[in-house]
PDB file of C-alpha atoms in Angstrom:
ATOM      1  CA  LEU E   1      -5.161  -7.611  -9.883  1.00 38.00           C
ATOM      2  CA  SER E   2      -7.116 -10.792  -9.465  1.00 42.00           C
ATOM      3  CA  ILE E   3      -8.754 -12.450 -12.212  1.00 39.00           C
ATOM      4  CA  VAL E   4     -11.998 -12.623 -10.405  1.00 43.00           C
ATOM      5  CA  GLY E   5     -12.043  -8.943 -10.417  1.00 42.00           C
ATOM      6  CA  LEU E   6     -12.148  -9.470  -6.051  1.00 42.00           C
ATOM      7  CA  SER E   7     -12.304  -5.463  -5.818  1.00 41.00           C
ATOM      8  CA  SER E   8     -12.961  -5.442  -1.837  1.00 40.00           C
ATOM      9  CA  SER E   9     -12.617  -2.146  -0.987  1.00 39.00           C
ATOM     10  CA  LEU E  10      -9.059  -0.788   0.409  1.00 38.00           C
ATOM     11  CA  VAL E  11      -9.923  -0.838   4.240  1.00 39.00           C
ATOM     12  CA  GLY E  12      -6.853   0.067   5.689  1.00 40.00           C
ATOM     13  CA  PHE E  13      -5.384   2.865   8.168  1.00 39.00           C
ATOM     14  CA  ALA E  14      -5.515   6.704   7.564  1.00 40.00           C
ATOM     15  CA  SER E  15      -2.309   8.493   8.463  1.00 43.00           C
ATOM     16  CA  ALA E  16      -2.736  12.091   7.216  1.00 51.00           C
ATOM     17  CA  GLU E  17      -3.543  11.454   3.837  1.00 75.00           C
ATOM     18  CA  ILE E  18      -2.523   8.175   3.450  1.00 86.00           C
ATOM     19  CA  GLU E  19      -4.230   4.909   3.039  1.00 89.00           C
ATOM     20  CA  SER E  20      -2.877   1.694   3.264  1.00 94.00           C
ATOM     21  CA  SER E  21      -4.272  -2.180   3.140  1.00 96.00           C
ATOM     22  CA  ILE E  22      -2.699  -5.633   3.126  1.00 97.00           C
ATOM     23  CA  SER E  23      -4.478  -8.667   1.070  1.00 97.00           C
ATOM     24  CA  ALA E  24      -4.153 -12.190   0.428  1.00 98.00           C
ATOM     25  CA  GLY E  25      -6.162 -13.958  -2.208  1.00 98.00           C
ATOM     26  CA  TYR E  26      -6.649 -17.401  -3.927  1.00 98.00           C
ATOM     27  CA  ASN E  27      -8.213 -18.209  -7.585  1.00 97.00           C
ATOM     28  CA  SER E  28      -8.613 -21.472  -9.014  1.00 97.00           C
ATOM     29  CA  GLN E  29      -6.678 -20.383 -12.099  1.00 93.00           C
ATOM     30  CA  TYR E  30      -4.297 -17.804 -13.259  1.00 91.00           C
ATOM     31  CA  ILE E  31      -5.452 -16.018 -16.393  1.00 90.00           C
ATOM     32  CA  TYR E  32      -3.389 -12.745 -16.927  1.00 88.00           C
ATOM     33  CA  ARG E  33      -4.873 -10.752 -19.630  1.00 88.00           C
ATOM     34  CA  GLY E  34      -6.390 -13.809 -21.526  1.00 85.00           C
ATOM     35  CA  VAL E  35      -3.439 -15.696 -21.185  1.00 84.00           C
ATOM     36  CA  ASP E  36      -3.946 -19.151 -19.106  1.00 84.00           C
ATOM     37  CA  LEU E  37      -0.704 -19.322 -16.959  1.00 82.00           C
ATOM     38  CA  GLY E  38      -1.545 -22.183 -14.759  1.00 84.00           C
ATOM     39  CA  ASP E  39      -3.736 -23.572 -11.638  1.00 91.00           C
ATOM     40  CA  ASP E  40      -4.315 -22.511  -8.052  1.00 94.00           C
ATOM     41  CA  GLN E  41      -2.962 -18.626  -7.939  1.00 95.00           C
ATOM     42  CA  ALA E  42      -2.066 -16.988  -4.755  1.00 97.00           C
ATOM     43  CA  ILE E  43      -1.725 -13.626  -4.025  1.00 97.00           C
ATOM     44  CA  LEU E  44      -0.149 -11.278  -1.401  1.00 98.00           C
ATOM     45  CA  GLY E  45      -0.261  -7.891  -1.862  1.00 97.00           C
ATOM     46  CA  LEU E  46       0.398  -4.440  -0.183  1.00 97.00           C
ATOM     47  CA  THR E  47      -0.900  -1.109  -1.406  1.00 96.00           C
ATOM     48  CA  ALA E  48      -0.754   2.286  -0.328  1.00 95.00           C
ATOM     49  CA  SER E  49      -2.354   5.736  -1.602  1.00 94.00           C
ATOM     50  CA  GLY E  50      -2.656   9.353  -1.103  1.00 93.00           C
ATOM     51  CA  ALA E  51      -3.180  12.719  -2.186  1.00 91.00           C
ATOM     52  CA  ALA E  52      -0.154  14.807  -3.652  1.00 84.00           C
ATOM     53  CA  ALA E  53       0.055  18.337  -4.835  1.00 81.00           C
ATOM     54  CA  ASN E  54      -1.903  20.128  -7.460  1.00 82.00           C
ATOM     55  CA  GLY E  55      -4.819  17.939  -7.459  1.00 86.00           C
ATOM     56  CA  LEU E  56      -2.745  14.693  -7.969  1.00 92.00           C
ATOM     57  CA  ASP E  57      -3.514  11.621  -6.195  1.00 95.00           C
ATOM     58  CA  TRP E  58      -0.664   8.936  -6.099  1.00 95.00           C
ATOM     59  CA  ASN E  59      -0.809   5.212  -5.817  1.00 96.00           C
ATOM     60  CA  ILE E  60       1.780   2.396  -5.357  1.00 97.00           C
ATOM     61  CA  GLY E  61       1.311  -1.589  -4.881  1.00 97.00           C
ATOM     62  CA  PHE E  62       3.408  -4.529  -4.405  1.00 97.00           C
ATOM     63  CA  HIS E  63       1.928  -8.137  -5.162  1.00 97.00           C
ATOM     64  CA  SER E  64       3.437 -11.536  -4.877  1.00 96.00           C
ATOM     65  CA  ILE E  65       2.312 -14.289  -7.208  1.00 94.00           C
ATOM     66  CA  SER E  66       2.135 -17.813  -7.411  1.00 92.00           C
ATOM     67  CA  ALA E  67       0.395 -20.493  -9.717  1.00 89.00           C
ATOM     68  CA  ASN E  68       1.330 -24.262 -10.422  1.00 88.00           C
ATOM     69  CA  ILE E  69       2.238 -25.203 -13.932  1.00 76.00           C
ATOM     70  CA  GLN E  70       1.015 -28.872 -14.604  1.00 64.00           C
ATOM     71  CA  ASP E  71       4.036 -31.259 -14.910  1.00 59.00           C
ATOM     72  CA  ALA E  72       6.239 -28.218 -15.485  1.00 64.00           C
ATOM     73  CA  GLY E  73       6.748 -26.482 -11.804  1.00 72.00           C
ATOM     74  CA  SER E  74       5.545 -23.114 -10.708  1.00 80.00           C
ATOM     75  CA  ILE E  75       5.321 -19.619 -11.293  1.00 83.00           C
ATOM     76  CA  ASP E  76       6.898 -17.050  -8.911  1.00 88.00           C
ATOM     77  CA  GLU E  77       5.900 -13.537  -9.708  1.00 90.00           C
ATOM     78  CA  THR E  78       6.817 -10.219  -8.118  1.00 93.00           C
ATOM     79  CA  ARG E  79       4.913  -7.094  -9.376  1.00 95.00           C
ATOM     80  CA  ILE E  80       5.312  -3.423  -8.445  1.00 97.00           C
ATOM     81  CA  GLN E  81       3.356  -0.630  -9.670  1.00 98.00           C
ATOM     82  CA  ALA E  82       3.223   3.310  -9.074  1.00 98.00           C
ATOM     83  CA  GLY E  83       0.825   5.599 -10.515  1.00 97.00           C
ATOM     84  CA  VAL E  84      -0.767   8.988 -10.419  1.00 97.00           C
ATOM     85  CA  SER E  85      -4.228  10.219 -11.350  1.00 97.00           C
ATOM     86  CA  THR E  86      -6.110  13.170 -11.330  1.00 96.00           C
ATOM     87  CA  ALA E  87      -9.770  14.718 -12.142  1.00 95.00           C
ATOM     88  CA  ILE E  88     -10.195  16.956 -15.002  1.00 94.00           C
ATOM     89  CA  SER E  89     -13.927  17.533 -14.614  1.00 92.00           C
ATOM     90  CA  ASP E  90     -16.594  16.238 -12.365  1.00 89.00           C
ATOM     91  CA  SER E  91     -17.231  13.229 -14.310  1.00 91.00           C
ATOM     92  CA  LEU E  92     -13.653  12.108 -15.867  1.00 96.00           C
ATOM     93  CA  ASN E  93     -10.387  11.209 -14.141  1.00 97.00           C
ATOM     94  CA  VAL E  94      -7.195  10.293 -15.981  1.00 98.00           C
ATOM     95  CA  ASN E  95      -4.434   8.129 -14.698  1.00 98.00           C
ATOM     96  CA  ALA E  96      -0.544   7.188 -15.736  1.00 98.00           C
ATOM     97  CA  GLY E  97       1.819   5.050 -14.329  1.00 98.00           C
ATOM     98  CA  VAL E  98       4.312   2.032 -14.591  1.00 98.00           C
ATOM     99  CA  ILE E  99       4.407  -1.678 -13.852  1.00 96.00           C
ATOM    100  CA  HIS E 100       7.568  -3.855 -13.354  1.00 94.00           C
ATOM    101  CA  SER E 101       7.528  -7.660 -13.206  1.00 90.00           C
ATOM    102  CA  SER E 102      10.192  -9.947 -12.574  1.00 88.00           C
ATOM    103  CA  TYR E 103      10.187 -13.760 -12.078  1.00 83.00           C
ATOM    104  CA  ALA E 104      12.334 -16.447 -10.123  1.00 79.00           C
ATOM    105  CA  ALA E 105      13.673 -19.294 -11.926  1.00 58.00           C
ATOM    106  CA  GLY E 106      10.899 -22.271 -12.274  1.00 52.00           C
ATOM    107  CA  GLY E 107       9.035 -24.480 -14.939  1.00 46.00           C
ATOM    108  CA  ALA E 108       7.598 -21.340 -16.860  1.00 48.00           C
ATOM    109  CA  ALA E 109       9.664 -21.781 -19.847  1.00 44.00           C
ATOM    110  CA  ASP E 110       9.205 -25.579 -20.085  1.00 44.00           C
ATOM    111  CA  ALA E 111       5.286 -24.927 -20.220  1.00 46.00           C
ATOM    112  CA  GLY E 112       5.810 -22.571 -23.554  1.00 49.00           C
ATOM    113  CA  PHE E 113       5.618 -19.445 -21.339  1.00 55.00           C
ATOM    114  CA  ALA E 114       8.962 -17.998 -22.038  1.00 51.00           C
ATOM    115  CA  GLY E 115       7.924 -15.244 -24.259  1.00 53.00           C
ATOM    116  CA  LEU E 116       6.041 -14.022 -20.793  1.00 59.00           C
ATOM    117  CA  GLN E 117       7.750 -14.918 -18.059  1.00 63.00           C
ATOM    118  CA  VAL E 118      10.695 -12.779 -18.114  1.00 73.00           C
ATOM    119  CA  ASP E 119      11.564  -9.525 -16.227  1.00 82.00           C
ATOM    120  CA  ARG E 120       9.291  -6.659 -17.899  1.00 84.00           C
ATOM    121  CA  LEU E 121       8.455  -2.912 -17.799  1.00 91.00           C
ATOM    122  CA  GLU E 122       5.120  -1.214 -18.899  1.00 94.00           C
ATOM    123  CA  ALA E 123       4.009   2.225 -18.963  1.00 97.00           C
ATOM    124  CA  TYR E 124       0.292   2.860 -18.992  1.00 98.00           C
ATOM    125  CA  VAL E 125      -2.313   5.883 -19.548  1.00 98.00           C
ATOM    126  CA  GLY E 126      -6.163   5.437 -18.920  1.00 98.00           C
ATOM    127  CA  ALA E 127      -9.336   7.222 -18.142  1.00 98.00           C
ATOM    128  CA  THR E 128     -12.480   6.517 -16.010  1.00 98.00           C
ATOM    129  CA  THR E 129     -15.887   7.586 -15.719  1.00 97.00           C
ATOM    130  CA  SER E 130     -19.178   6.996 -14.588  1.00 96.00           C
ATOM    131  CA  LEU E 131     -22.371   7.110 -16.769  1.00 94.00           C
ATOM    132  CA  ALA E 132     -25.881   6.083 -15.285  1.00 92.00           C
ATOM    133  CA  GLY E 133     -24.142   4.498 -12.265  1.00 93.00           C
ATOM    134  CA  ILE E 134     -21.861   2.264 -14.383  1.00 97.00           C
ATOM    135  CA  ASP E 135     -18.106   2.894 -14.046  1.00 97.00           C
ATOM    136  CA  LEU E 136     -16.231   3.028 -17.387  1.00 98.00           C
ATOM    137  CA  SER E 137     -12.589   2.440 -17.607  1.00 98.00           C
ATOM    138  CA  ALA E 138     -10.114   2.633 -20.986  1.00 98.00           C
ATOM    139  CA  THR E 139      -6.276   1.979 -20.418  1.00 98.00           C
ATOM    140  CA  ILE E 140      -3.503   1.477 -22.956  1.00 97.00           C
ATOM    141  CA  PHE E 141      -0.104  -0.459 -21.676  1.00 96.00           C
ATOM    142  CA  PHE E 142       2.967   0.132 -23.728  1.00 95.00           C
ATOM    143  CA  ASN E 143       5.529  -2.528 -23.724  1.00 90.00           C
ATOM    144  CA  MET E 144       9.106  -1.219 -22.826  1.00 89.00           C
ATOM    145  CA  ALA E 145      10.611  -4.713 -22.578  1.00 79.00           C
ATOM    146  CA  ASP E 146      12.544  -5.841 -26.073  1.00 75.00           C
ATOM    147  CA  ALA E 147      12.023  -9.304 -24.647  1.00 68.00           C
ATOM    148  CA  ILE E 148       8.320  -9.205 -24.614  1.00 72.00           C
ATOM    149  CA  SER E 149       6.393  -9.963 -28.181  1.00 69.00           C
ATOM    150  CA  GLY E 150       4.384  -6.573 -29.300  1.00 75.00           C
ATOM    151  CA  ASP E 151       4.405  -3.231 -28.589  1.00 83.00           C
ATOM    152  CA  ASN E 152       0.608  -2.516 -26.804  1.00 92.00           C
ATOM    153  CA  TYR E 153      -1.725  -4.047 -25.054  1.00 93.00           C
ATOM    154  CA  TYR E 154      -5.565  -2.456 -24.834  1.00 96.00           C
ATOM    155  CA  GLU E 155      -8.418  -2.985 -22.046  1.00 97.00           C
ATOM    156  CA  LEU E 156     -11.737  -1.618 -21.719  1.00 98.00           C
ATOM    157  CA  GLY E 157     -13.723  -2.338 -18.504  1.00 98.00           C
ATOM    158  CA  ALA E 158     -17.603  -1.571 -17.322  1.00 98.00           C
ATOM    159  CA  SER E 159     -18.840  -2.373 -13.912  1.00 98.00           C
ATOM    160  CA  TYR E 160     -21.998  -1.898 -11.830  1.00 98.00           C
ATOM    161  CA  THR E 161     -22.163  -2.070  -7.962  1.00 97.00           C
ATOM    162  CA  ASN E 162     -25.252  -2.741  -5.830  1.00 97.00           C
ATOM    163  CA  ASP E 163     -25.690  -2.608  -2.220  1.00 95.00           C
ATOM    164  CA  LEU E 164     -27.787  -5.636  -0.861  1.00 96.00           C
ATOM    165  CA  THR E 165     -27.360  -4.745   2.384  1.00 93.00           C
ATOM    166  CA  GLU E 166     -25.171  -2.198   4.647  1.00 90.00           C
ATOM    167  CA  ALA E 167     -22.372  -4.552   4.626  1.00 91.00           C
ATOM    168  CA  VAL E 168     -22.804  -6.560   1.438  1.00 96.00           C
ATOM    169  CA  ALA E 169     -22.601  -5.328  -2.158  1.00 97.00           C
ATOM    170  CA  LEU E 170     -22.395  -7.207  -5.524  1.00 98.00           C
ATOM    171  CA  THR E 171     -20.349  -5.925  -8.493  1.00 98.00           C
ATOM    172  CA  VAL E 172     -20.655  -7.256 -11.907  1.00 98.00           C
ATOM    173  CA  SER E 173     -17.822  -6.496 -14.372  1.00 98.00           C
ATOM    174  CA  VAL E 174     -17.065  -6.765 -18.031  1.00 98.00           C
ATOM    175  CA  ASN E 175     -13.481  -6.512 -19.169  1.00 97.00           C
ATOM    176  CA  TYR E 176     -12.673  -6.423 -22.784  1.00 97.00           C
ATOM    177  CA  GLY E 177      -8.849  -6.892 -23.595  1.00 95.00           C
ATOM    178  CA  ASN E 178      -6.696  -6.835 -26.758  1.00 93.00           C
ATOM    179  CA  TRP E 179      -2.873  -7.593 -27.662  1.00 90.00           C
ATOM    180  CA  ASP E 180      -1.642  -6.279 -30.787  1.00 88.00           C
ATOM    181  CA  GLU E 181       0.418  -9.607 -30.821  1.00 84.00           C
ATOM    182  CA  ASP E 182       0.507 -12.398 -28.131  1.00 77.00           C
ATOM    183  CA  PRO E 183       2.819 -12.047 -25.518  1.00 75.00           C
ATOM    184  CA  ILE E 184       4.300 -15.730 -25.465  1.00 73.00           C
ATOM    185  CA  GLY E 185       5.745 -15.298 -29.038  1.00 71.00           C
ATOM    186  CA  ALA E 186       3.779 -18.000 -30.532  1.00 71.00           C
ATOM    187  CA  GLY E 187       2.916 -15.562 -33.710  1.00 75.00           C
ATOM    188  CA  PHE E 188      -0.788 -14.633 -33.063  1.00 79.00           C
ATOM    189  CA  GLU E 189      -1.881 -11.214 -34.283  1.00 82.00           C
ATOM    190  CA  ASP E 190      -4.421  -9.030 -32.836  1.00 85.00           C
ATOM    191  CA  VAL E 191      -5.863 -11.391 -29.736  1.00 87.00           C
ATOM    192  CA  ASP E 192      -8.949 -10.704 -28.172  1.00 91.00           C
ATOM    193  CA  PHE E 193     -10.553 -11.794 -24.831  1.00 92.00           C
ATOM    194  CA  LEU E 194     -13.763 -11.167 -22.741  1.00 95.00           C
ATOM    195  CA  SER E 195     -14.238 -11.797 -18.954  1.00 96.00           C
ATOM    196  CA  ILE E 196     -17.489 -11.454 -17.334  1.00 97.00           C
ATOM    197  CA  SER E 197     -17.387 -11.680 -13.334  1.00 98.00           C
ATOM    198  CA  ALA E 198     -19.715 -11.104 -10.107  1.00 98.00           C
ATOM    199  CA  THR E 199     -18.141 -10.283  -6.805  1.00 98.00           C
ATOM    200  CA  LEU E 200     -19.466 -10.162  -3.509  1.00 98.00           C
ATOM    201  CA  ASN E 201     -17.995  -7.750  -1.178  1.00 97.00           C
ATOM    202  CA  THR E 202     -18.684  -7.873   2.551  1.00 96.00           C
ATOM    203  CA  ASP E 203     -17.093  -6.052   5.755  1.00 93.00           C
ATOM    204  CA  LEU E 204     -16.632  -8.633   8.342  1.00 92.00           C
ATOM    205  CA  ALA E 205     -15.503  -5.991  10.862  1.00 89.00           C
ATOM    206  CA  ASP E 206     -14.409  -2.659  11.232  1.00 86.00           C
ATOM    207  CA  ASP E 207     -10.921  -3.601   9.666  1.00 89.00           C
ATOM    208  CA  ILE E 208     -11.600  -6.802   7.632  1.00 94.00           C
ATOM    209  CA  GLY E 209     -12.790  -7.062   4.167  1.00 96.00           C
ATOM    210  CA  ALA E 210     -13.830 -10.057   2.108  1.00 97.00           C
ATOM    211  CA  SER E 211     -14.758 -10.921  -1.303  1.00 97.00           C
ATOM    212  CA  ALA E 212     -15.898 -14.055  -3.416  1.00 98.00           C
ATOM    213  CA  GLY E 213     -16.594 -14.026  -7.069  1.00 98.00           C
ATOM    214  CA  VAL E 214     -16.421 -15.961 -10.203  1.00 98.00           C
ATOM    215  CA  THR E 215     -15.359 -14.861 -13.532  1.00 97.00           C
ATOM    216  CA  HIS E 216     -15.779 -16.589 -17.409  1.00 96.00           C
ATOM    217  CA  VAL E 217     -13.126 -15.808 -19.676  1.00 94.00           C
ATOM    218  CA  MET E 218     -13.636 -16.379 -23.410  1.00 92.00           C
ATOM    219  CA  ALA E 219     -10.632 -15.675 -25.755  1.00 86.00           C
ATOM    220  CA  ASP E 220     -10.318 -16.010 -29.515  1.00 82.00           C
ATOM    221  CA  THR E 221      -7.265 -17.785 -29.756  1.00 75.00           C
ATOM    222  CA  ALA E 222      -6.980 -21.247 -28.456  1.00 68.00           C
ATOM    223  CA  GLY E 223      -3.339 -21.434 -28.405  1.00 65.00           C
ATOM    224  CA  LEU E 224      -3.788 -19.063 -25.115  1.00 73.00           C
ATOM    225  CA  THR E 225      -6.250 -20.061 -23.429  1.00 75.00           C
ATOM    226  CA  GLU E 226      -9.538 -22.178 -23.557  1.00 76.00           C
ATOM    227  CA  ASP E 227     -12.903 -20.677 -22.354  1.00 87.00           C
ATOM    228  CA  GLU E 228     -12.484 -20.913 -18.640  1.00 91.00           C
ATOM    229  CA  THR E 229     -14.470 -20.224 -15.680  1.00 95.00           C
ATOM    230  CA  VAL E 230     -12.438 -19.093 -12.582  1.00 97.00           C
ATOM    231  CA  VAL E 231     -13.717 -18.811  -9.065  1.00 98.00           C
ATOM    232  CA  GLY E 232     -11.786 -17.030  -6.054  1.00 98.00           C
ATOM    233  CA  ALA E 233     -11.578 -15.396  -2.682  1.00 98.00           C
ATOM    234  CA  SER E 234      -9.603 -12.738  -1.050  1.00 97.00           C
ATOM    235  CA  LEU E 235      -9.333 -10.872   2.539  1.00 97.00           C
ATOM    236  CA  THR E 236      -8.050  -7.532   3.193  1.00 97.00           C
ATOM    237  CA  LEU E 237      -6.699  -6.240   6.598  1.00 95.00           C
ATOM    238  CA  SER E 238      -6.156  -2.959   8.129  1.00 83.00           C
ATOM    239  CA  PHE E 239      -3.307  -2.439  10.496  1.00 78.00           C
TER     240      PHE E 239
END
């Protein structure tokens, strides 16, 4: 979920059909779906995934996220996600799930983010495929919290990975996002943003993976964010 797309492979232990990992990351800014929420974003995550019956795969994730808001305290966020996916053909996968986000009391409301920094629940459905070595994705997120503006958020993504060496890979990705109505309640309609990122992923050891990357974010609504360049890094450990 990191803004720089730090998609380090989920190195982790495999017990039966379950894979798990724990990761820590840092980004120079916290830009959430085109909205600038603060500086010095720190992320701690725990994920697990496995195979279920009837060709379904499942995944769960827990992320603790914090960031600093200039002159207005900090954001302390907890995000829990659960989902399932399945292949409906050799080249097409579909997925669905729910995401719950909650926030500790802090300076978010004073910084103008009261419309976003409240407990919220989303359901999502999406599809992924690959074309000429490029991974493509499309996802719709449905707002299920009355306190958040708007109904849906849409996201399209494309990424390409090139193995530079046996242990190092470069991933270049482009993501487009659209809010049908801005999430902070400022009255903006049909808000778009685009992000372009490049990430280096490397295996430091059999049980340690690391990533470092840079992302440039462009939005059509200055009230949510200016054009920003974000750098970050992450470390993933097996246990």
